[in-house]
XYZ file of C-alpha atoms in Angstrom:
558
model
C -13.309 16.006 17.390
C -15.098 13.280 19.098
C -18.088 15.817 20.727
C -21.727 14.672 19.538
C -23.387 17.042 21.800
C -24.317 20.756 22.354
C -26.109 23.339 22.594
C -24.092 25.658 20.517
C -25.492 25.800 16.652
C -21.517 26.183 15.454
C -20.727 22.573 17.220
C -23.933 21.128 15.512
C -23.009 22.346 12.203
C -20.044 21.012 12.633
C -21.088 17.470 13.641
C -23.622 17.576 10.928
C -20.333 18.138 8.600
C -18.712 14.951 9.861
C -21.690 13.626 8.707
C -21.821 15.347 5.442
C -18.214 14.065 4.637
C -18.520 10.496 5.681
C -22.075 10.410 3.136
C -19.593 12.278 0.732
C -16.558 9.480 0.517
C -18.877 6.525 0.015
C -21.354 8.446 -2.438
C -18.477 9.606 -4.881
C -18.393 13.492 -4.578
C -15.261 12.935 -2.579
C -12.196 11.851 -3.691
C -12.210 9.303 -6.989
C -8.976 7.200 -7.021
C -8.235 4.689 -9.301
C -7.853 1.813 -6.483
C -6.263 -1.496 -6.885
C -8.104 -3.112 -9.781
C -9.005 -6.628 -7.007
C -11.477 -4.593 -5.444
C -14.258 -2.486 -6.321
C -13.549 1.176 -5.468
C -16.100 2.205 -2.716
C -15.490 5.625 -3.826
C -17.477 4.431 -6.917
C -21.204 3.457 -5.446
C -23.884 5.365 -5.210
C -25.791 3.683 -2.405
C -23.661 3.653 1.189
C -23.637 0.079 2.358
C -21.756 -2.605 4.605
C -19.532 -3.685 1.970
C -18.377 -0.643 0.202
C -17.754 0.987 3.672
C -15.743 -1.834 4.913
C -13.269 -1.601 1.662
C -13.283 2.239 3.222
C -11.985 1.298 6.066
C -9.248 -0.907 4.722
C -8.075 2.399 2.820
C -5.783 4.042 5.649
C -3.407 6.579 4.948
C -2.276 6.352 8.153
C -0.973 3.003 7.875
C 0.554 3.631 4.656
C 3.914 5.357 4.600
C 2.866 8.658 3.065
C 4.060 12.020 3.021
C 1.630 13.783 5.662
C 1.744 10.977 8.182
C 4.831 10.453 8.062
C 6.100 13.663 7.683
C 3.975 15.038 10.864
C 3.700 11.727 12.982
C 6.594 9.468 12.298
C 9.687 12.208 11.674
C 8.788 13.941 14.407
C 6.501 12.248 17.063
C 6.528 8.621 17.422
C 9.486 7.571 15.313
C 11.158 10.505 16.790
C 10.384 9.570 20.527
C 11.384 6.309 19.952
C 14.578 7.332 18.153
C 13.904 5.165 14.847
C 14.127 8.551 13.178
C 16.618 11.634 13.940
C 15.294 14.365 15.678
C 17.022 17.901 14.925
C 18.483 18.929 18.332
C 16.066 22.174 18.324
C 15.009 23.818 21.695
C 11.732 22.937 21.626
C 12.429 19.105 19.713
C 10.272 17.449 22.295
C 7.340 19.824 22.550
C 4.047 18.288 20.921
C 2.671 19.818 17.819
C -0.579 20.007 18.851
C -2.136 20.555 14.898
C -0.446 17.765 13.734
C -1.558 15.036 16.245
C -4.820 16.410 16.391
C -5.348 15.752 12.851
C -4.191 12.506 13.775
C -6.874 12.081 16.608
C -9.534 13.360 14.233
C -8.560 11.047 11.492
C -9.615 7.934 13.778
C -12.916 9.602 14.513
C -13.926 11.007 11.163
C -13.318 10.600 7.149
C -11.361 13.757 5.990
C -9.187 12.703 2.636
C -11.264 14.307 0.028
C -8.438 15.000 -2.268
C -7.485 14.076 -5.290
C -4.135 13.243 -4.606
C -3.845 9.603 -2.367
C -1.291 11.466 -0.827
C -2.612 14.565 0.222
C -3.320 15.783 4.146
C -5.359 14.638 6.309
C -5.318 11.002 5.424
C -7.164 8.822 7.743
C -9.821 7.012 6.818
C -12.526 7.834 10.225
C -12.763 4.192 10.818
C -15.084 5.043 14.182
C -17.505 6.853 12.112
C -17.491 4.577 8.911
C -17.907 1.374 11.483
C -20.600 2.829 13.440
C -22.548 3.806 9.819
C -22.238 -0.130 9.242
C -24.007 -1.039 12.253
C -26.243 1.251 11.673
C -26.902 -0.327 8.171
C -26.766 -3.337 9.789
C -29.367 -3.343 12.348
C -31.235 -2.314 9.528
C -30.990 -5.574 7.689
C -33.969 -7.927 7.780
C -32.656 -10.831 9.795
C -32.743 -13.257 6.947
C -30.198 -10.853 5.350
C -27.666 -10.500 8.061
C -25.504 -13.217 7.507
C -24.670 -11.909 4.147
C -23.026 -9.242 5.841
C -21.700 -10.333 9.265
C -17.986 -11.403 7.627
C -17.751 -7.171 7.397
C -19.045 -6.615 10.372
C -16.848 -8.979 12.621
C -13.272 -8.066 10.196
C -14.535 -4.186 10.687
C -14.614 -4.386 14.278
C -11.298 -6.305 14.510
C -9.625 -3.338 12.277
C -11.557 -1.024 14.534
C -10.307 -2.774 17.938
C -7.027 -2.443 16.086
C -6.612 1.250 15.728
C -8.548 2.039 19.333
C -5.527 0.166 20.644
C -3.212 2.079 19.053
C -5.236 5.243 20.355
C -5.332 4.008 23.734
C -1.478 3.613 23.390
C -1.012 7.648 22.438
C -3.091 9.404 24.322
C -4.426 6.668 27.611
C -8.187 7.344 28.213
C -10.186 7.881 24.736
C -13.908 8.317 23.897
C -15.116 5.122 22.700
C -18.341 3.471 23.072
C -20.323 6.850 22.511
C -18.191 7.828 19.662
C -20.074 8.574 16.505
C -23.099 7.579 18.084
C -25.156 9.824 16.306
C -24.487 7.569 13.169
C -26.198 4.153 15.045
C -28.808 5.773 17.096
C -29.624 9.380 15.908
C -29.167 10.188 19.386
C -27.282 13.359 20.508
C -25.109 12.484 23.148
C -21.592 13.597 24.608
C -19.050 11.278 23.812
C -17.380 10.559 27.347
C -13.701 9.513 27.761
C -13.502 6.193 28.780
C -11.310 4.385 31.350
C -7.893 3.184 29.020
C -7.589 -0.288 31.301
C -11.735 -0.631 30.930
C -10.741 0.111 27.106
C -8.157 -2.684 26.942
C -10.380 -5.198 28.075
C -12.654 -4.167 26.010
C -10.551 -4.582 22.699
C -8.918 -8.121 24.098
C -12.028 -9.311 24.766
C -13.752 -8.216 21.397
C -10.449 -9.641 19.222
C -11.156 -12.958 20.998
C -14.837 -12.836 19.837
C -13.902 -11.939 16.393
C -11.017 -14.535 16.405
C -13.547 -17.663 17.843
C -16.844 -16.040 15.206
C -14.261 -16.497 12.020
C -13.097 -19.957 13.615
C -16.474 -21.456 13.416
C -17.544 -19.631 10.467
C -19.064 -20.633 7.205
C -19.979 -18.488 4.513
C -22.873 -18.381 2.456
C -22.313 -18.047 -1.288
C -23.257 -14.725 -1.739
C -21.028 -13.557 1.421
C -17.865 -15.427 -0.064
C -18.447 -13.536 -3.504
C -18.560 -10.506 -1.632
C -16.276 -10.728 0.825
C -13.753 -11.708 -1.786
C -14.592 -8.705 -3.834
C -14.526 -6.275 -0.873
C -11.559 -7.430 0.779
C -8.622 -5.621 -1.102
C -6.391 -6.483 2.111
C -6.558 -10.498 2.966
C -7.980 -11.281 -0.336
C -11.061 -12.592 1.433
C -9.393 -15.511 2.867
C -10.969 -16.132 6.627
C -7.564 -18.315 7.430
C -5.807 -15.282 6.650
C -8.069 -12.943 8.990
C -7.880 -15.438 12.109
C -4.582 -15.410 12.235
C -4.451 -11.533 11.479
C -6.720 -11.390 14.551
C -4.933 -14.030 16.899
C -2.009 -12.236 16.277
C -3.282 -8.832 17.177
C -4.461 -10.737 20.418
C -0.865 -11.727 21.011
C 0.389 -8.033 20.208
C -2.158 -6.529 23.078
C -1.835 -8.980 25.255
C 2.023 -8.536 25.600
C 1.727 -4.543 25.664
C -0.724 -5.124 29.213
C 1.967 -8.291 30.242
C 3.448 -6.216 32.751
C 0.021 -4.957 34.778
C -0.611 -6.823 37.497
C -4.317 -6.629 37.266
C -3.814 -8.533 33.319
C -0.435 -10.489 34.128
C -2.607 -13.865 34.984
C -5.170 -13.543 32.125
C -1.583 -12.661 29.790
C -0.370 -15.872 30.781
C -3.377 -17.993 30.442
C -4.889 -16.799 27.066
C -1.181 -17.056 25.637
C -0.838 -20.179 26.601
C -4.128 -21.652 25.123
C -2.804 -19.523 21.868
C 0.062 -21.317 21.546
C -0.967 -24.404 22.686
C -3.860 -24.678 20.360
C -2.781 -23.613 16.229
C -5.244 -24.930 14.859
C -8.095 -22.986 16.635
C -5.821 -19.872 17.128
C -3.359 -19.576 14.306
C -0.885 -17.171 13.810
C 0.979 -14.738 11.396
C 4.285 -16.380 11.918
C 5.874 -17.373 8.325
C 4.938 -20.829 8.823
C 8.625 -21.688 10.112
C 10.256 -20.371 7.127
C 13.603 -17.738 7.762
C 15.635 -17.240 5.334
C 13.041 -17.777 2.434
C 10.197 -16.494 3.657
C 8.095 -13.892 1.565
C 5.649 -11.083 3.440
C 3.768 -10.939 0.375
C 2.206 -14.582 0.972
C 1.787 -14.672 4.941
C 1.449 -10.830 6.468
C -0.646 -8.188 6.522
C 0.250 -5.762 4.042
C -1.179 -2.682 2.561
C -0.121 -1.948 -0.507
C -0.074 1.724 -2.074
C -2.348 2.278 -4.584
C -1.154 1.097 -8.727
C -1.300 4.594 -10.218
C 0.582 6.324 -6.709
C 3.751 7.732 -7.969
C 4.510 9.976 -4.576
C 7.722 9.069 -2.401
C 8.303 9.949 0.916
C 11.522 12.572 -0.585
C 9.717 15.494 0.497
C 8.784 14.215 3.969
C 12.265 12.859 4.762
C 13.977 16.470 3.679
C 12.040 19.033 4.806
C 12.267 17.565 7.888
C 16.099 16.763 7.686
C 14.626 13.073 8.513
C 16.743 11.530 5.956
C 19.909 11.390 8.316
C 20.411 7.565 9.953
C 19.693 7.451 13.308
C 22.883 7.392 15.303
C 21.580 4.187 18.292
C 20.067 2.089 15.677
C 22.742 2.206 13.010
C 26.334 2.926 14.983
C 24.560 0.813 18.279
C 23.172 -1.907 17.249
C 23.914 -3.127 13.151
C 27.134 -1.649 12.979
C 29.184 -3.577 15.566
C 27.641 -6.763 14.558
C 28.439 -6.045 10.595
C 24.241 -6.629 10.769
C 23.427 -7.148 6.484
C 20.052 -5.759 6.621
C 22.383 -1.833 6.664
C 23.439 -1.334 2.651
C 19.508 -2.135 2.153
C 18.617 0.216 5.119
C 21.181 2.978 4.887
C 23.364 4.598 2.010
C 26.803 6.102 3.236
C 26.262 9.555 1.545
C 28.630 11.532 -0.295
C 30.480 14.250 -0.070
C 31.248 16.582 -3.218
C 35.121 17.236 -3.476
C 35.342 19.965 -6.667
C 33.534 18.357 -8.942
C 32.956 14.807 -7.872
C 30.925 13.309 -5.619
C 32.829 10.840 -2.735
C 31.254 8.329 -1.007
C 31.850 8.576 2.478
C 34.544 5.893 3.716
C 31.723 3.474 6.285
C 28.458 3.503 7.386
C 28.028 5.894 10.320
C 25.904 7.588 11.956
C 25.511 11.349 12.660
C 25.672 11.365 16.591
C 22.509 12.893 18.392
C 24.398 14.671 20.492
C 25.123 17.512 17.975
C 23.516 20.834 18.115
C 21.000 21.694 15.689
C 23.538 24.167 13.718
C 26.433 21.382 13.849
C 23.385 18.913 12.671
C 22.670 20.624 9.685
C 26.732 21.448 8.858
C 27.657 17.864 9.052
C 24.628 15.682 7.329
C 26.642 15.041 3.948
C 29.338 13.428 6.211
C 27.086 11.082 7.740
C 25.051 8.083 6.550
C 21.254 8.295 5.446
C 18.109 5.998 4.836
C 18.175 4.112 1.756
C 17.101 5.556 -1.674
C 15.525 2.438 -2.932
C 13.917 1.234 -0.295
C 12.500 4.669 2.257
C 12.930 7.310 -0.418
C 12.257 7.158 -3.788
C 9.716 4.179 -3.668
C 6.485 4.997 -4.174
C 5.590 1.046 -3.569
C 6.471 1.161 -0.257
C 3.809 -0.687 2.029
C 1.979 -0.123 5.180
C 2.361 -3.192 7.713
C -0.352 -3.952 9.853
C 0.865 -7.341 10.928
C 4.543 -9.117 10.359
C 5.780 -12.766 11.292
C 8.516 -11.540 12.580
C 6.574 -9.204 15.154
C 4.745 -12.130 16.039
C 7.832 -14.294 16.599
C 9.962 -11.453 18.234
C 6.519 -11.518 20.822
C 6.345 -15.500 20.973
C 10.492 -15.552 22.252
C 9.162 -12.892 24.642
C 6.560 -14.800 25.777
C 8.707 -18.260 26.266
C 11.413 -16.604 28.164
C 9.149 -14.783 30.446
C 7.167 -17.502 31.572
C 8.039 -20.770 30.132
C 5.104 -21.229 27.941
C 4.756 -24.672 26.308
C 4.097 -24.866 22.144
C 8.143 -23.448 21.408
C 11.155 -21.893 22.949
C 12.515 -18.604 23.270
C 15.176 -19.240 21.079
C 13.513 -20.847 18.495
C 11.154 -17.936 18.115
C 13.920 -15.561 18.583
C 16.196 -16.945 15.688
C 13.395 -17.195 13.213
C 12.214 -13.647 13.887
C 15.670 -12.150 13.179
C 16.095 -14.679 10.005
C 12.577 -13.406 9.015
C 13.638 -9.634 9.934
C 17.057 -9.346 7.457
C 13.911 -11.367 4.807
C 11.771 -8.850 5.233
C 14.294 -6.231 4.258
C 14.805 -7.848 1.110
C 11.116 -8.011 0.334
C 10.763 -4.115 0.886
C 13.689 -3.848 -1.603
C 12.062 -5.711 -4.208
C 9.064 -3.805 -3.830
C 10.789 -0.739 -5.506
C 11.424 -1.867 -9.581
C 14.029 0.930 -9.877
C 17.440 0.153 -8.028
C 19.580 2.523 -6.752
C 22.233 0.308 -5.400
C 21.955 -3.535 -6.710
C 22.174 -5.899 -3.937
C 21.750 -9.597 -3.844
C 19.783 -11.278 -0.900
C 21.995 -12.057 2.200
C 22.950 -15.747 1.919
C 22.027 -18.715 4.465
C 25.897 -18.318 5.329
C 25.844 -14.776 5.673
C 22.609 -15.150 8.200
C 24.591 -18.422 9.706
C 27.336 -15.972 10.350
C 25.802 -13.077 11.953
C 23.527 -15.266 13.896
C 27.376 -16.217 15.594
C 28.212 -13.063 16.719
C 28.169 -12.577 20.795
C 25.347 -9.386 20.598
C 22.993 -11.409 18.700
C 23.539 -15.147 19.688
C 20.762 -16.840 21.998
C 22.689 -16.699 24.907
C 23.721 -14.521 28.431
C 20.693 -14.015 31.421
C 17.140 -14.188 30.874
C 17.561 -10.060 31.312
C 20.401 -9.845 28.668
C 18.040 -12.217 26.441
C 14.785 -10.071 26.653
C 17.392 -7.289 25.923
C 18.350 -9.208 22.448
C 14.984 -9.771 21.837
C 13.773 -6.111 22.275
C 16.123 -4.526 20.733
C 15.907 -6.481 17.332
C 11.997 -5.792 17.606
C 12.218 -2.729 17.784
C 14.903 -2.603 14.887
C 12.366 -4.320 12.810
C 9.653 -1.639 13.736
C 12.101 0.942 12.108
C 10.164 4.162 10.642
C 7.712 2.067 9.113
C 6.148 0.902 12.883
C 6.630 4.058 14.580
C 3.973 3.931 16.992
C 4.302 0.102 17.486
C 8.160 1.169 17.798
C 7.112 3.409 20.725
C 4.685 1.917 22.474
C 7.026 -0.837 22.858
C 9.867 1.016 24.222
C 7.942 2.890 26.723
C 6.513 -0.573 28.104
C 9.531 -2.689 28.150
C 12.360 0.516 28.645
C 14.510 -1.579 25.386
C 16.658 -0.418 23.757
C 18.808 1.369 26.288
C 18.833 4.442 24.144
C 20.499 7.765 24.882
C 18.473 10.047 24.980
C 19.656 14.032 25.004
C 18.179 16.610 27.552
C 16.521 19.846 25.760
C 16.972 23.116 27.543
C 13.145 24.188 27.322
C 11.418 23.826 31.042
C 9.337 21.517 31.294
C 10.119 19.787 28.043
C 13.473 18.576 28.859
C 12.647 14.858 27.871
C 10.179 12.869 25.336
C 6.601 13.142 26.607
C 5.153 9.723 28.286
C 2.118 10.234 26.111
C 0.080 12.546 23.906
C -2.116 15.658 24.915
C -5.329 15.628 24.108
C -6.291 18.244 20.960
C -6.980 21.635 21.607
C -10.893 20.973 20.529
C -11.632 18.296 23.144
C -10.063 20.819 25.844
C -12.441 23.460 24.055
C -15.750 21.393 22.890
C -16.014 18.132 24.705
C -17.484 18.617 27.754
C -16.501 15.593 28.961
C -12.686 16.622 29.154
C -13.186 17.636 32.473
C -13.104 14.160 33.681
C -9.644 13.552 32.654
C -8.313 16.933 32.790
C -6.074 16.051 35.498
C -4.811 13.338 33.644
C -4.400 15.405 30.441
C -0.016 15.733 31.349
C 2.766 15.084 29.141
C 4.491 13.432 32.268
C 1.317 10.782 32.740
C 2.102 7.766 31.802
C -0.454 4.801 30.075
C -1.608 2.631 32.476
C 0.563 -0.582 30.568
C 3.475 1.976 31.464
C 4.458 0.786 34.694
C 8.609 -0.869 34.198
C 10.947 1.738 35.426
């Protein structure tokens, strides 16, 4: 709960025990997990500072696939919506659980893993209330001191300008600026909602800060050391974070294309993007399709060395593992796409004693009932052992060249952008895509099913076929393009996977009518949790807006 102000002694206890458990995680009586050995654990220091809390903000279980988040988010909320994940046919399939996304709205604003387990609920890592301690620390700094620290400072606000994007794109207005204010200040204060367009412009305009600060930045000696030590994510490499940044500028920039109050600044800061590398460069693979390795040009979050969860609970309890029927039988199966024996397994069926594999790769259709769902599973394909669920290696993505392309061939065909062409962008993305499949299967050491990298032919080939090939209107090629993004989102980008459909209405996906009134259809966006109706008094201001059926302001193709 974002509220910093009352009356009430329960609500000040309570925002006193935010406090409590962000001074917990970075002093060590919280959780104490062995973290990758590049990095020093911030879990480990006694004294909170800039540095250790930055490495605490890298640590996000909600980037990560893990069970909780993905069992309560992805399976059935934003992979669900966006039909990258099956969603049992239940009466109520499109009716919000309002505990688990208001977890997920707390775990922005506040620190709550104090587990044990990596794994365990409530995984966020309160990146609003760990960011605001550092400015707090930071304003604290003599000023002679402050440039051995400003490298965290301007890579924690791009994380943070990250994620408040991402919150902007679930729920439309948030509280923002006053958030965890009581950290900077010491000042008591209600945390309003803020305007979502006001927002946007706000986090565009603070990534292009961040991107020209790390552009004309050069680090002390002491900064480098540190920076390097801290930085578990990028490795401390600045090239690394301006194009990490750039390319979140790209991302944002494209999700507010179609407003008519951005569409002019879209087009002009684009262009200078792409028309200028060197000062803006990008995550884009460097060129490189078929060969290109995610390990050595994305954004990747790696799960912890000693993790040894997989994501086999989440996918069954929620009978998640199932294929889902538009992505698999829709759009890889017609085109023989080879990313689907890495993706999917066909399943089996047991016949007396033996197991059969069934006969092709097919989806269940999501058209069934929920009793008919459950009865005919084993007949129907499911997500892949080795890569989605037995691999406890599996990473978090923040940032992917082939996002970045897939946006570029948008971009190009849109508006005729000088610095590449549509199809350019949009073959290397897909190249880069069926790559990037590969990678995620190497990731896992134990294979259930040993494949061999698709070959330049096979690529050549499939590249060939009428539903993928570069070619048809400028509609029918934004279609392509769309549709293979969104593919490449998969579970593992589930809100990136929805935030993308609802803005460009791609892929054309079927999507069934529940019987419950007034839930007959996927929600436009999220309500807000049941404690900011309760606590925050300054709910009132967008109570009106507080409706499944109101869309985000980006929201406006029909």
């Amino acid at each position: 709960m974002t509220r910093t102000n009352s009356n009430d002694m329960k609500k000040k206890l309570q925002i006193i025990g935010c406090l409590i458990v962000l001074v917990a995680m970075i002093t060590g009586t919280g959780c104490k997990r062995q973290l990758d050995d590049y990095y020093v654990d911030p879990d480990k220091t006694t004294n909170p500072s800039i540095e250790k809390l930055f490495s605490s903000i890298l640590e996000n279980n909600r980037v990560r696939p893990q069970y909780y988040d993905m069992r309560t988010m992805t399976f059935l909320v934003t992979g669900a919506f966006a039909q990258t994940s099956i969603l049992f046919n239940s009466e109520n399939r499109y009716q919000q659980n309002m505990d688990y996304t208001e977890k997920f709205w707390n775990d922005f604003y506040t620190p709550s893993n104090q587990s044990n387990d990596p794994g365990a609920y409530n995984t966020g890592n309160g990146i609003m209330a760990q960011y605001r301690t550092m400015q707090r620390l930071f304003n604290l700094l003599p000023i002679d001191e402050r440039d051995n620290f400003r490298i965290f400072m301007y890579a924690g606000r791009a994380l943070l300008l990250d994620q408040t994007a991402q919150m902007i794109d679930l729920y439309g207005d948030i509280p923002f600026t006053e958030a965890g204010s009581l950290n900077v200040t010491s000042t008591i204060a209600n945390a309003k909602f803020q305007d979502q367009k006001e927002l946007y412009d706000t986090v565009l305009t603070g990534l292009k800060d961040v991107s020209n600060w790390l552009a004309a930045a050069t680090l002390n000696t002491n900064a480098a050391a540190s920076f390097a030590t801290q930085d578990y994510l990028l490795g401390g490499s600045i090239d690394k974070w301006r194009r990490f940044v750039n390319s979140l500028r790209f991302r944002y920039l494209m999700r507010v294309s179609n407003v008519p109050d951005f569409e002019a600044r879209v087009k002009t800061e684009l262009q200078e993007i792409l028309s200028n590398p060197i000062q803006y460069p990008l995550i884009d693979g460097a060129g490189v399709g078929d060969n290109y390795n995610p390990a050595n040009t994305d954004v990747i979050l790696y799960q912890y060395t000693n993790y040894t969860n997989t994501l086999s609970a989440a996918f069954t309890e929620v009978s998640a593992q199932a294929a889902p029927d538009y992505l698999l039988n829709t759009v890889m199966k017609p085109v023989n796409d080879p990313r689907i024996p890495f993706m999917f397994e066909k399943n089996v069926v047991k016949v007396g004693d033996v197991f059969v594999p069934n006969a092709e790769y097919r989806a269940m259709p999501n058209t069934y009932g929920n009793s008919q769902q459950s009865d005919s599973l084993k007949y129907y394909a499911i997500w892949d052992s080795t890569i989605y669920v037995y691999n406890n290696k599996l990473p978090g993505i923040y940032m992917s060249a082939p996002e970045v392309n897939f946006l570029k061939a948008e971009a190009f065909e849109r508006w005729g952008l000088s610095g590449g062409t549509a199809q350019g962008s949009y073959e290397l993305a897909v190249r880069q895509a069926i790559a990037f499949i590969y990678f995620l299967y190497n990731t896992n050491s134990t294979k259930y099913e040993a494949l061999t990298q698709p070959s330049t032919a096979t690529v050549d080939a499939f590249m060939q076929n009428a539903a993928i090939a570069y070619t048809g209107t400028t509609e029918e090629k934004q279609e392509k393009i769309l549709t293979q993004k969104w593919l490449h989102f998969n579970i593992l980008q589930s809100r990136q996977a929805w935030a993308e459909y609802r803005r460009t209405k791609y892929p054309k996906l079927n999507v069934p009518v529940a019987p419950t009134v007034g839930f007959e259809l996927p929600p436009k966006r999220l309500l807000y949790p049941t404690s900011e109706v309760a606590y925050n008094t300054s709910y009132a201001d967008v109570k009106a807006k507080d409706t499944r059926d109101t869309k985000v302001f980006w929201d406006v193709k029909e």
